[in-house]
Every structure is written in C-alpha cells, then in structure tokens.
Short mmCIF file of C-alpha atoms in Angstrom, two decimals:
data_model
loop_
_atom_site.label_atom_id
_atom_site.label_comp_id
_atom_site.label_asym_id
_atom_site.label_seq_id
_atom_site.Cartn_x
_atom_site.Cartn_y
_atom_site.Cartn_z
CA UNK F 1 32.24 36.65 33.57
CA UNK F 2 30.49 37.20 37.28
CA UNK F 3 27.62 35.20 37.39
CA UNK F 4 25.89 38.27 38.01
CA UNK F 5 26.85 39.70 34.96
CA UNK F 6 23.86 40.73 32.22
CA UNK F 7 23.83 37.78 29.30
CA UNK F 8 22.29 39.35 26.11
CA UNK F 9 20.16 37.27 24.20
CA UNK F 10 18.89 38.27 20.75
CA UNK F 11 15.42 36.42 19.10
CA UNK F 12 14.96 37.10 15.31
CA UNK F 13 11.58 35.94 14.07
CA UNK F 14 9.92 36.72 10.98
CA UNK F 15 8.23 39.69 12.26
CA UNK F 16 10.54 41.35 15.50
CA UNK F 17 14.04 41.43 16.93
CA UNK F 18 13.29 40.86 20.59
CA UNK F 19 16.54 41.89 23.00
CA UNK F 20 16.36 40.31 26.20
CA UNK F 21 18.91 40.79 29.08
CA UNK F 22 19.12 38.48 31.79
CA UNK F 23 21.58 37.19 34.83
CA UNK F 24 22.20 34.17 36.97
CA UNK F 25 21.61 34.51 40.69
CA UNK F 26 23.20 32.21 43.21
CA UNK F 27 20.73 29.65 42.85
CA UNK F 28 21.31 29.67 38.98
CA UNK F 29 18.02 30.32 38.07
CA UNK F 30 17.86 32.93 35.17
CA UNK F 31 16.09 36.02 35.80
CA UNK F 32 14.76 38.44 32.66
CA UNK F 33 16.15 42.33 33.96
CA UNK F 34 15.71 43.65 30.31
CA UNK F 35 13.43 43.52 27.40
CA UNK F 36 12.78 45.62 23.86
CA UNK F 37 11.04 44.39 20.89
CA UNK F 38 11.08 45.68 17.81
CA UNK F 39 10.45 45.14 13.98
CA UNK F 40 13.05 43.21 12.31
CA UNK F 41 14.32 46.00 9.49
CA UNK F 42 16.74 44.55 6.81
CA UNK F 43 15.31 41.11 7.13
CA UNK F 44 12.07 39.57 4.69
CA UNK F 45 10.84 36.51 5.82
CA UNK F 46 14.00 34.23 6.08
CA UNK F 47 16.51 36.18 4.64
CA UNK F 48 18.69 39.13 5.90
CA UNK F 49 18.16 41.83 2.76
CA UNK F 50 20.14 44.72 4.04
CA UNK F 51 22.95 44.20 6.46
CA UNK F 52 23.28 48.26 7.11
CA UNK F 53 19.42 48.49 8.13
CA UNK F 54 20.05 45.52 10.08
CA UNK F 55 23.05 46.54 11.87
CA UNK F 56 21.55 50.15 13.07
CA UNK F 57 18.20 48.71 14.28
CA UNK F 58 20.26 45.96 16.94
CA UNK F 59 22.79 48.90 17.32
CA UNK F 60 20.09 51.55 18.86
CA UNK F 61 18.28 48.71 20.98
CA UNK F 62 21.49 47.45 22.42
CA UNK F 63 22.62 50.79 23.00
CA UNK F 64 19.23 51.45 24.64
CA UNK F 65 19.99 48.61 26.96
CA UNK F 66 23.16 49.14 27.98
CA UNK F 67 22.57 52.08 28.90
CA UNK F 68 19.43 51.14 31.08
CA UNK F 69 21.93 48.38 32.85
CA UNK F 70 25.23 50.08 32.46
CA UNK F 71 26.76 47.73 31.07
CA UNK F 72 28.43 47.21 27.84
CA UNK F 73 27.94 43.68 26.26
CA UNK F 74 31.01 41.95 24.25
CA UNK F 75 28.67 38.61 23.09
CA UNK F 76 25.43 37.21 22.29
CA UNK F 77 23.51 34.51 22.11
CA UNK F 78 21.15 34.26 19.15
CA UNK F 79 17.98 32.30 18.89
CA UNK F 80 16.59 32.38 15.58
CA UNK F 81 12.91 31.00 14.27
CA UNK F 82 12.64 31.71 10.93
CA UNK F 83 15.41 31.23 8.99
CA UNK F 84 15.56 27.83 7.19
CA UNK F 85 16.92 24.72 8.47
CA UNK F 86 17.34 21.19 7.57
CA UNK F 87 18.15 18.41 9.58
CA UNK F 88 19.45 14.60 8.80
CA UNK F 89 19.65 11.73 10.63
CA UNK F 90 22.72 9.44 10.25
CA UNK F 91 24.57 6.77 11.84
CA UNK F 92 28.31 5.43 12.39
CA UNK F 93 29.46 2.44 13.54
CA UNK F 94 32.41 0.62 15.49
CA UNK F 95 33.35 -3.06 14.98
CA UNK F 96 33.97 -3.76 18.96
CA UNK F 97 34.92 -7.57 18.72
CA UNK F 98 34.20 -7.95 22.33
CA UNK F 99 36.79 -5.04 23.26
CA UNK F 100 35.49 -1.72 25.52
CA UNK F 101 33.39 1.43 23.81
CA UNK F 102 35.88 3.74 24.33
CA UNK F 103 35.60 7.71 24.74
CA UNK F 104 37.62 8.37 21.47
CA UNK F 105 35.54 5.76 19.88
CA UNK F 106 32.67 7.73 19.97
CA UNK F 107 34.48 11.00 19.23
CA UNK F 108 35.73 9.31 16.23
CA UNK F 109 32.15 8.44 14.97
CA UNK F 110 30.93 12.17 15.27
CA UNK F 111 34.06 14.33 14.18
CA UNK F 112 34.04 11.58 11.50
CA UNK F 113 30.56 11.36 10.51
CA UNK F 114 30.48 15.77 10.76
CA UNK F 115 33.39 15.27 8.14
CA UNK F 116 30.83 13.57 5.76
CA UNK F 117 27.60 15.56 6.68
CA UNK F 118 30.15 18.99 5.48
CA UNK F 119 31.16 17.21 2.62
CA UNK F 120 27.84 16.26 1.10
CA UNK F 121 26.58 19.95 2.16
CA UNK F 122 29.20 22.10 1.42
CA UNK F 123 27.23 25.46 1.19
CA UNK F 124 25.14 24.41 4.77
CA UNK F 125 26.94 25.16 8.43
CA UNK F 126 26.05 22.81 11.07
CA UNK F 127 24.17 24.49 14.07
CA UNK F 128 23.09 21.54 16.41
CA UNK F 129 24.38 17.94 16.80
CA UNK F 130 22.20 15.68 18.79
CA UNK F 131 23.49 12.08 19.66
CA UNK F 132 19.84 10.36 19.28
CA UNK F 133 20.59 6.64 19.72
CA UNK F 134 23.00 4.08 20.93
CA UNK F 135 23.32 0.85 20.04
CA UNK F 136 25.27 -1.92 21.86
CA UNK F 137 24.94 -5.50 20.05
CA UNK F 138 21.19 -4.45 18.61
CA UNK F 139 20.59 -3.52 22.86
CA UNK F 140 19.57 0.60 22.80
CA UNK F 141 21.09 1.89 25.90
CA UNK F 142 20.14 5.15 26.79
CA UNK F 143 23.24 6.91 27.70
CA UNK F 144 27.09 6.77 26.28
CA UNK F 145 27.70 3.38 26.89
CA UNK F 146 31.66 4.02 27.43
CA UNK F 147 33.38 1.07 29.62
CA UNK F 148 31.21 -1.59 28.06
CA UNK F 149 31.83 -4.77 26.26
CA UNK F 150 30.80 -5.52 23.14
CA UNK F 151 31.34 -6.41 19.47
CA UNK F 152 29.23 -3.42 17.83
CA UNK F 153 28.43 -0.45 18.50
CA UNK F 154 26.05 1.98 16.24
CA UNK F 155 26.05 5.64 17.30
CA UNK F 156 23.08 7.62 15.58
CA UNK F 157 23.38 11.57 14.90
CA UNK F 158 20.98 14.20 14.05
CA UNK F 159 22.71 17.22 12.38
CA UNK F 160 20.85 20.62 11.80
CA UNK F 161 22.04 22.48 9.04
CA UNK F 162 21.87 25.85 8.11
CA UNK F 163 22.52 28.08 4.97
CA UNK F 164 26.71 28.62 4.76
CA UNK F 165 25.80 32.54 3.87
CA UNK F 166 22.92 32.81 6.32
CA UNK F 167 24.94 32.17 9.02
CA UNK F 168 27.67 35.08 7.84
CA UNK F 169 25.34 37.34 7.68
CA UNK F 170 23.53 36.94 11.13
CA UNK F 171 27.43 36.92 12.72
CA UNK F 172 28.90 40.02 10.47
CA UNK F 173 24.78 41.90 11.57
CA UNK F 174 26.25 41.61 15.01
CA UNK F 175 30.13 41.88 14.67
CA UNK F 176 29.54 45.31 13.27
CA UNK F 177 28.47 46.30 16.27
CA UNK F 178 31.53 44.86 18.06
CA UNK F 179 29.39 41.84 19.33
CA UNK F 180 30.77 38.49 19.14
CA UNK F 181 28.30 35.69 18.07
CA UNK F 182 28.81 33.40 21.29
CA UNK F 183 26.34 30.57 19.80
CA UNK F 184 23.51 30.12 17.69
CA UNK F 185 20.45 28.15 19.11
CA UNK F 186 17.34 26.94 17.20
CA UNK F 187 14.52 28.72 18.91
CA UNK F 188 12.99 25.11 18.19
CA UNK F 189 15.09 23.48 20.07
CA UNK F 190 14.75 25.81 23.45
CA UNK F 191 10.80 25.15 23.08
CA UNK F 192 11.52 21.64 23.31
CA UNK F 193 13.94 21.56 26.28
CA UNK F 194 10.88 24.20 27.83
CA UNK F 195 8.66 21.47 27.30
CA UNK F 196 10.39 18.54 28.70
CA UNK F 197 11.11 20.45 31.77
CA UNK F 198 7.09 21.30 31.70
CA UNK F 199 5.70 18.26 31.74
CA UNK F 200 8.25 15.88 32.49
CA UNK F 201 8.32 13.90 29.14
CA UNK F 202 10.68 13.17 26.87
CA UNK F 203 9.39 11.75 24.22
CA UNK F 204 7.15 13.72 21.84
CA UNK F 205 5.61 16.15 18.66
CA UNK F 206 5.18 19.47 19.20
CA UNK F 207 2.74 20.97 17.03
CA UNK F 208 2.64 24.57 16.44
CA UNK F 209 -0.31 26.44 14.17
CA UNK F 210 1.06 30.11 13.79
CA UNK F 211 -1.41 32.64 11.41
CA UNK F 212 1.14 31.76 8.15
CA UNK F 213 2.80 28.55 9.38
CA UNK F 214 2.44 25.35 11.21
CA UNK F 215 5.84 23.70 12.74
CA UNK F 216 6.30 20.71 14.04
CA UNK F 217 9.07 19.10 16.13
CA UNK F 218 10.45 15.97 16.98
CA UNK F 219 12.63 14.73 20.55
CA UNK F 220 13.44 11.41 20.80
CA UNK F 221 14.23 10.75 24.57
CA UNK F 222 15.65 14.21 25.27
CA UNK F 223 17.33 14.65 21.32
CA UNK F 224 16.08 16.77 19.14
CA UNK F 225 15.30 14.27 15.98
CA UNK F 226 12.89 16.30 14.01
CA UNK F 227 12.08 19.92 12.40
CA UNK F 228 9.16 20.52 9.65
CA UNK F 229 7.74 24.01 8.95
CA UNK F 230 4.76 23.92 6.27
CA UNK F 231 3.40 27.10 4.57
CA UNK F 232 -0.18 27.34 6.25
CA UNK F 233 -1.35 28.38 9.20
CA UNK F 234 -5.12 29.60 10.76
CA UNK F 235 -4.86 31.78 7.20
CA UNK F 236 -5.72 29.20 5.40
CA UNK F 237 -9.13 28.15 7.42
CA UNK F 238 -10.04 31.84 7.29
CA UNK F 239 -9.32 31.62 3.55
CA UNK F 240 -11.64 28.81 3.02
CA UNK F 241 -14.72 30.57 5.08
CA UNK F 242 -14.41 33.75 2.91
CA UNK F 243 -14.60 32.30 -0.55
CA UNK F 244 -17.09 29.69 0.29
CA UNK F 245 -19.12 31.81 2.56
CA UNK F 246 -18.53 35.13 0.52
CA UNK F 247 -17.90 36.75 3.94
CA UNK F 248 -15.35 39.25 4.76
CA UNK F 249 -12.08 38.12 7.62
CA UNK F 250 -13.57 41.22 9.74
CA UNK F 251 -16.95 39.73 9.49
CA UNK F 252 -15.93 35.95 10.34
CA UNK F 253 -13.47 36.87 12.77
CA UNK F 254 -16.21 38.95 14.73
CA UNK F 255 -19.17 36.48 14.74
CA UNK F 256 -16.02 33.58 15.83
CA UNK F 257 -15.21 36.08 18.82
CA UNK F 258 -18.64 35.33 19.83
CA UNK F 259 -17.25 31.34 20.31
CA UNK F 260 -20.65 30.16 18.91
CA UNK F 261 -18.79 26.73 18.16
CA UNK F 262 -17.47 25.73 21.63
CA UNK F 263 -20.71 24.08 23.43
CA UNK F 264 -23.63 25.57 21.59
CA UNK F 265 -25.36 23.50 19.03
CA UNK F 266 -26.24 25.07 15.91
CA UNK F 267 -29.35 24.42 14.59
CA UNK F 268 -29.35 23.42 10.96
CA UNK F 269 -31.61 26.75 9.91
CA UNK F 270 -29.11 28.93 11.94
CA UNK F 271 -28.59 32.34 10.35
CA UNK F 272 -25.71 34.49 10.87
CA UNK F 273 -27.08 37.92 12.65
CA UNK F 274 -26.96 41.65 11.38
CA UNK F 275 -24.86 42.50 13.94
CA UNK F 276 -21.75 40.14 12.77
CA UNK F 277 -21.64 41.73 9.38
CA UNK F 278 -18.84 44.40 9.56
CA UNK F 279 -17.50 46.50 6.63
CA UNK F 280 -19.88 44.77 4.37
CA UNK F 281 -23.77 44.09 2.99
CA UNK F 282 -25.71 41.44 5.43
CA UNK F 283 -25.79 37.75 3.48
CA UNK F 284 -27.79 34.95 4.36
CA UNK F 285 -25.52 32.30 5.47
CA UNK F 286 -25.83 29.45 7.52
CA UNK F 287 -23.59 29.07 11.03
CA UNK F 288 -23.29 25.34 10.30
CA UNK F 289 -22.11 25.85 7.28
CA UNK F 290 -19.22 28.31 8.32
CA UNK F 291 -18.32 25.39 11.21
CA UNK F 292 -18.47 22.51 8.74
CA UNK F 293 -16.06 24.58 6.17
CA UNK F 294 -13.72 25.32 8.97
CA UNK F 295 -14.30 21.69 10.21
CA UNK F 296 -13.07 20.25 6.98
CA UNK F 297 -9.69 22.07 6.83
CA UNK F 298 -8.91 21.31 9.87
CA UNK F 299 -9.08 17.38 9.44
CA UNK F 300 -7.24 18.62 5.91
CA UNK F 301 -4.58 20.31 8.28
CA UNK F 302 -4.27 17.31 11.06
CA UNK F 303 -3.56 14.94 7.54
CA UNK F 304 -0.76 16.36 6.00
CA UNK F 305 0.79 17.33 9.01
CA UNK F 306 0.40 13.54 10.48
CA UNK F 307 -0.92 10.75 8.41
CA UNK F 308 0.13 11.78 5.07
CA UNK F 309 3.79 13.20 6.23
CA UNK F 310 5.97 10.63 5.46
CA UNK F 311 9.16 12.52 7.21
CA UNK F 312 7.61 11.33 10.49
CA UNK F 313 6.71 7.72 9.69
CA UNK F 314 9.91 6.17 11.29
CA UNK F 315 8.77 7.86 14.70
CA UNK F 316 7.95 6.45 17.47
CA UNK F 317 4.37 4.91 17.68
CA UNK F 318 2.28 7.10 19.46
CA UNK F 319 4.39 9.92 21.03
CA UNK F 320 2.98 12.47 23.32
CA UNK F 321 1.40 15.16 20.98
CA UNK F 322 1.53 18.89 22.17
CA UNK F 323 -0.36 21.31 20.05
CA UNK F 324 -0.38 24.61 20.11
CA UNK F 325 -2.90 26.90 18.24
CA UNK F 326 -1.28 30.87 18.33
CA UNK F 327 -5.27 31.85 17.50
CA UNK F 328 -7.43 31.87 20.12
CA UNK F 329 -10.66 32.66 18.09
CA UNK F 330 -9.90 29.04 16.04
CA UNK F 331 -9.00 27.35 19.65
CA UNK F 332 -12.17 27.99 21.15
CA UNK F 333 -14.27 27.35 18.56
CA UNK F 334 -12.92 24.30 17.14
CA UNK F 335 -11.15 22.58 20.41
CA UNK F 336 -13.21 19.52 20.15
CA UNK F 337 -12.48 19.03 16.38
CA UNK F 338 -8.95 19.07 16.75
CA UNK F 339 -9.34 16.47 19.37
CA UNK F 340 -11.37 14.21 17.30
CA UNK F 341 -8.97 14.69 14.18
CA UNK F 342 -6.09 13.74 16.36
CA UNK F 343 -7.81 10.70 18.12
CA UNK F 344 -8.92 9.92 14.75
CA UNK F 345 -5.36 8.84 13.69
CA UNK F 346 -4.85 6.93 17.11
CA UNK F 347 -2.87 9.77 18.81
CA UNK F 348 -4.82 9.10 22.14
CA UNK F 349 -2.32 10.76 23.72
CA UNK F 350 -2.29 14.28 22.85
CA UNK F 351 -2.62 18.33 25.05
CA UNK F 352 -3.66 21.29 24.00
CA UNK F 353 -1.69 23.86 25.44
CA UNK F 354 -0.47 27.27 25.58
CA UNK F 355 2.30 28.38 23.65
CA UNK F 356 5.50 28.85 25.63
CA UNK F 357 6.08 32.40 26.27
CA UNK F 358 9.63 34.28 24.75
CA UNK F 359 10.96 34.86 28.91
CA UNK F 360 10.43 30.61 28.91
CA UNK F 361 12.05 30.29 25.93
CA UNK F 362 15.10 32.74 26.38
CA UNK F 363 15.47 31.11 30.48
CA UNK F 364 15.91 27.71 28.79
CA UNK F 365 17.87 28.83 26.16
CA UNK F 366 20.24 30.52 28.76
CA UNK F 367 20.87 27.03 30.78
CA UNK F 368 21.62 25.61 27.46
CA UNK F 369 23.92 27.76 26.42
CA UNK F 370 25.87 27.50 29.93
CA UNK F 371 25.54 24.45 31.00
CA UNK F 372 24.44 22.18 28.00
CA UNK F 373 22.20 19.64 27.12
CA UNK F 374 22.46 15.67 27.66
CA UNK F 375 21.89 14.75 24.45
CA UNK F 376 23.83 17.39 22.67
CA UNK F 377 26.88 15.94 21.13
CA UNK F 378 30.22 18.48 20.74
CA UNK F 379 32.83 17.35 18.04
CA UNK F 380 36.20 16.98 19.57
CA UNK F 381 38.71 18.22 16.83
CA UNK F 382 41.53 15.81 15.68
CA UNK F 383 44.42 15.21 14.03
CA UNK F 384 44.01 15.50 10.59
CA UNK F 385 43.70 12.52 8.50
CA UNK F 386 42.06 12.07 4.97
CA UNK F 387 37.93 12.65 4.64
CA UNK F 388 37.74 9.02 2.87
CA UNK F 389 40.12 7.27 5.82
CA UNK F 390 38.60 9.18 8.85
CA UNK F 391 34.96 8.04 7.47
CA UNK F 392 35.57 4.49 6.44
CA UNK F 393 37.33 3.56 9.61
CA UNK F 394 34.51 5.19 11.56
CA UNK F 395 31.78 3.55 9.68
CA UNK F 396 33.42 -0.45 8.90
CA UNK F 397 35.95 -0.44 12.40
#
C-alpha cells in the first residue's frame, strides 16, 4: 500500500454506521478525504440481527465512496462502541534467580497466559492485550525490562474479550462484500489514546454520560486497564423531573434551554412560567424543586459510578477524572453540581470537557492501527506444547 492510498475505516455504534476514508501524507499525519453516516440496519442495540440488511447498507455506502475516490478498498478497519466487552486483568510470573529477563521470557508469559484466558472463555475472542505492569523484585519499572537482572519477574495483562459469534458476524457483514477485516479496535480504546495525546496524561477515568448510557474507562500509564458501561444516562434525570414534577420532557427540556441553573439563584417561591409549558396544561411547580430533583440524581449517578463501584477500587488513588456530558442542556445547568459531587469523593482532580469528535477518534485509531501502541502487547505464536505445561512453567518458572 502507497502511503497515499485511501484507508477505510468503519464505526458501528448503537445508532449509525459511520464510513470514513482517510490517507497518510508525508508527514504521517492522517487526513479525513471521506465521510457518510448512516443508520445501522440489521443491527439492535449490541447485536447484529440480520446479516443480509447489514451487508447491503455497508455495500451501497462503500460503493458510494469508492466511487467518489476511485478507488476500490480490499480491507477495513473496524471500530466498534456498542457491542459488549469484558475485560480481565491477570498476571504471570518468571522465577529469574538472578539470571537476565529475556525477550522470550516475556513472550512466554503472554502466549502462555492468552492460552489460559481462551481456555476459561472458550465462547469469547480476544480483541486487545495490554501489558499494564512490570514487576522486577517487587520494583515496577515502567517499560519491558529485557537485559535486567533479577530473581522475579511478574508481568501483568489486561485482556478484552469479546463474544466468539459477535466477532463472526461483524467479519462475514464485511467479507460479503469482499472486504477483509484488517483489525478490530475498541472505539474505547482510540478515545483514550485521543486523550493522552490531548492533555498529556497518562494516567486516568474517563467518564462518559451518553442519553441511555454512561461509560467509563480506565489507562493505567498508557494501558488500557478498565471498561464499564452502565444502563443510564441523562434519561434517567429527565425521568426523575417528569414523574416528580408531573411535567412533560418537551416542557423540562425547554424551560432547561433557558440555563436557569447555571449562575442564577432561584428564589425559593420561584414558579415555572406559561411560556415553558409545551404540549401540555400550565402546573404550578417550583424551579427549585425541578434543580433539587435533578440535583439528587446526579450525586445518585457520581455514587455508583465511583464510590459504590467496586470494579474500580484497586485503581489508582486519585487519577485524573475526564467527564464528559453528551447533553448540553444537563451541562450547563448542573456544571457546578457535578463538580461538587466529584470533589465530594476527593477527586480534586477532575475536567469537564468536550467529547472527542468521530474525525479525532478515527485519526487516532488510524496511527494505532499502523504503527501501534506502547503498551499494546502482540502474542508471538510458538511451538506447540500442552495448555497445562505452557501455563505452569509460565506462572511457577
């Protein structure tokens, strides 16, 4: 391939199939020269339902593109958001007794430790391997420590996993239309690598409040550690206003486009005006009381994704916290709250920011996929020996 040459890159999320087309220059910075959205037809929420519907609707907006470019594309590069994932952390060791770390050692500890990961999760496919720590004699050391002395060695992995049959079905979606799979990334994981390169840090939790969903991830000094996806989003705080408030979404979201909440105090005898009331009867309800209803699920929202998760309590005290909030109307408003919930559990160190864009997202994504990532690990295949000898020697030396 020229470096010239158009790079297809396919996002599936649980609403679109976004296309993008893109090429190196000489300076290997990746510029965007294409772009189609579109629904995502034969796929409900995480689930492809109907490979044929599939298949056509990436058929006509590849053909689309190629013929915009012409240029007929042979591979892709998916990035994929809402399928589900798992991840688990693990680690292997190496009895050194004052010998070298050696290159094959640590191969040994990852095709070896993959062995066991694939044999405890036979129906899951691995999609990302991150080496996450290394240990020389109880020292961490921050890269491969290969030419050093020691007498042992722990090398900790974090595997993402996906469904066996998921992953057939997003390959055979795009085989049938004669396009090879070239790699699958976690959109997740291109958000974080955005982010790093952003703001310079490499250490934190990303928090992201969709409409339907909040996600949060994890990186650990440049590895993705950490995924979480939980089932509410800025729904949920609309929700709440509506049954307590017996006010209609079109009527809250109109009098919160207003941003009464940002700097304005609201008196205690506030009333909500004539003029917010849309599709519906006027009510007599109190402003405060919409802001303290919306107040308490967001301190409800800030708990179970931080104090009361206990997937996250073996991070690192304190990380940088990035969160995101996809609804501007709730951002606004309730800025300061989230601020004060997240201060409230000693996160002192927190942003609010903008959600990375899709062009970011697919850029970063594009220097992963050609020239890697530090702290992505790649199996090196071997010889073949039993599952219970290759593990045992890898884990007791």
């Amino acid at each position: 391939m020229q470096i010239k040459d158009p790079i297809l890159f396919v996002e599936i999320n649980n609403k679109e199939y976004n296309f993008v087309a893109g090429s190196f220059d000489e300076n290997q910075n990746f510029e965007i020269i294409e772009k189609i959205t579109s629904n995502n037809e034969g796929i409900n929420e995480n689930k492809i339902i109907n490979i044929d519907q599939a298949s056509e609707k990436i058929k006509k907006n590849i053909e689309i593109i190629e013929k915009k470019l012409n240029f007929v594309f042979k591979e892709t590069t998916i990035l994929l958001e809402n399928f589900d994932f798992n991840c688990v952390n693990i680690s292997g060791y190496k009895k050194l007794n004052g010998s070298q770390v050696l290159k094959e050692n640590i191969s040994f500890i990852i095709n070896s430790i993959k062995s066991l990961i694939l044999y405890s999760n036979q129906k899951k496919s691995i999609v990302h391997i991150f080496n996450s720590k290394n240990i020389l004699d109880n020292v961490i050391i921050e890269n491969l420590p290969i030419g050093l002395y020691g007498n042992f060695y722990s090398h900790e992995l974090t595997f993402f996993l996906m469904d066996t049959n998921d992953l057939k079905n997003v390959k055979k979606i795009f085989l049938e239309n004669n396009l090879k799979v070239k790699k699958i990334f976690l959109k997740q994981f291109g958000e974080g690598a955005q982010l790093i390169k952003n703001y310079s840090n490499e250490t934190f939790i990303r928090i992201k409040i969709n409409e339907t969903k909040t996600d949060l991830i994890y990186f650990d000094k440049s590895a993705f550690k950490y995924s979480e996806s939980f089932k509410f989003g800025t729904d949920i705080i609309y929700r709440d206003i509506q049954k307590i408030c017996s006010i209609n979404n079109d009527t809250i979201k109109n009098f919160l486009s207003s941003i009464p909440f940002n700097k304005n105090t609201i008196d205690e005898t506030e009333i909500l005006e004539n003029k917010f009331f849309l599709n519906t009867s006027f009510r007599k309800i109190r402003k405060k009381l919409i802001k303290e209803v919306a107040e308490a699920r967001i301190y409800e929202i800030i708990e179970i994704i931080l104090k009361k998760n206990i997937n996250i309590k073996s991070f690192q005290n304190n990380p940088q916290i990035y969160l995101a909030i996809k609804d501007s109307k709730i951002e606004d408003n309730f800025r300061e709250k989230f601020k004060s919930c997240l201060l409230n559990h000693k996160y002192s160190d927190y942003n609010i920011i903008e959600d990375i864009n899709l062009n970011e997202i697919i850029s970063s994504i594009a220097h992963l996929s050609f020239y890697g990532w530090k702290k992505e690990a790649i199996p090196i295949t071997q010889t073949k020996k039993s599952l219970v000898t290759r593990v045992f020697k890898s884990l007791f030396g």
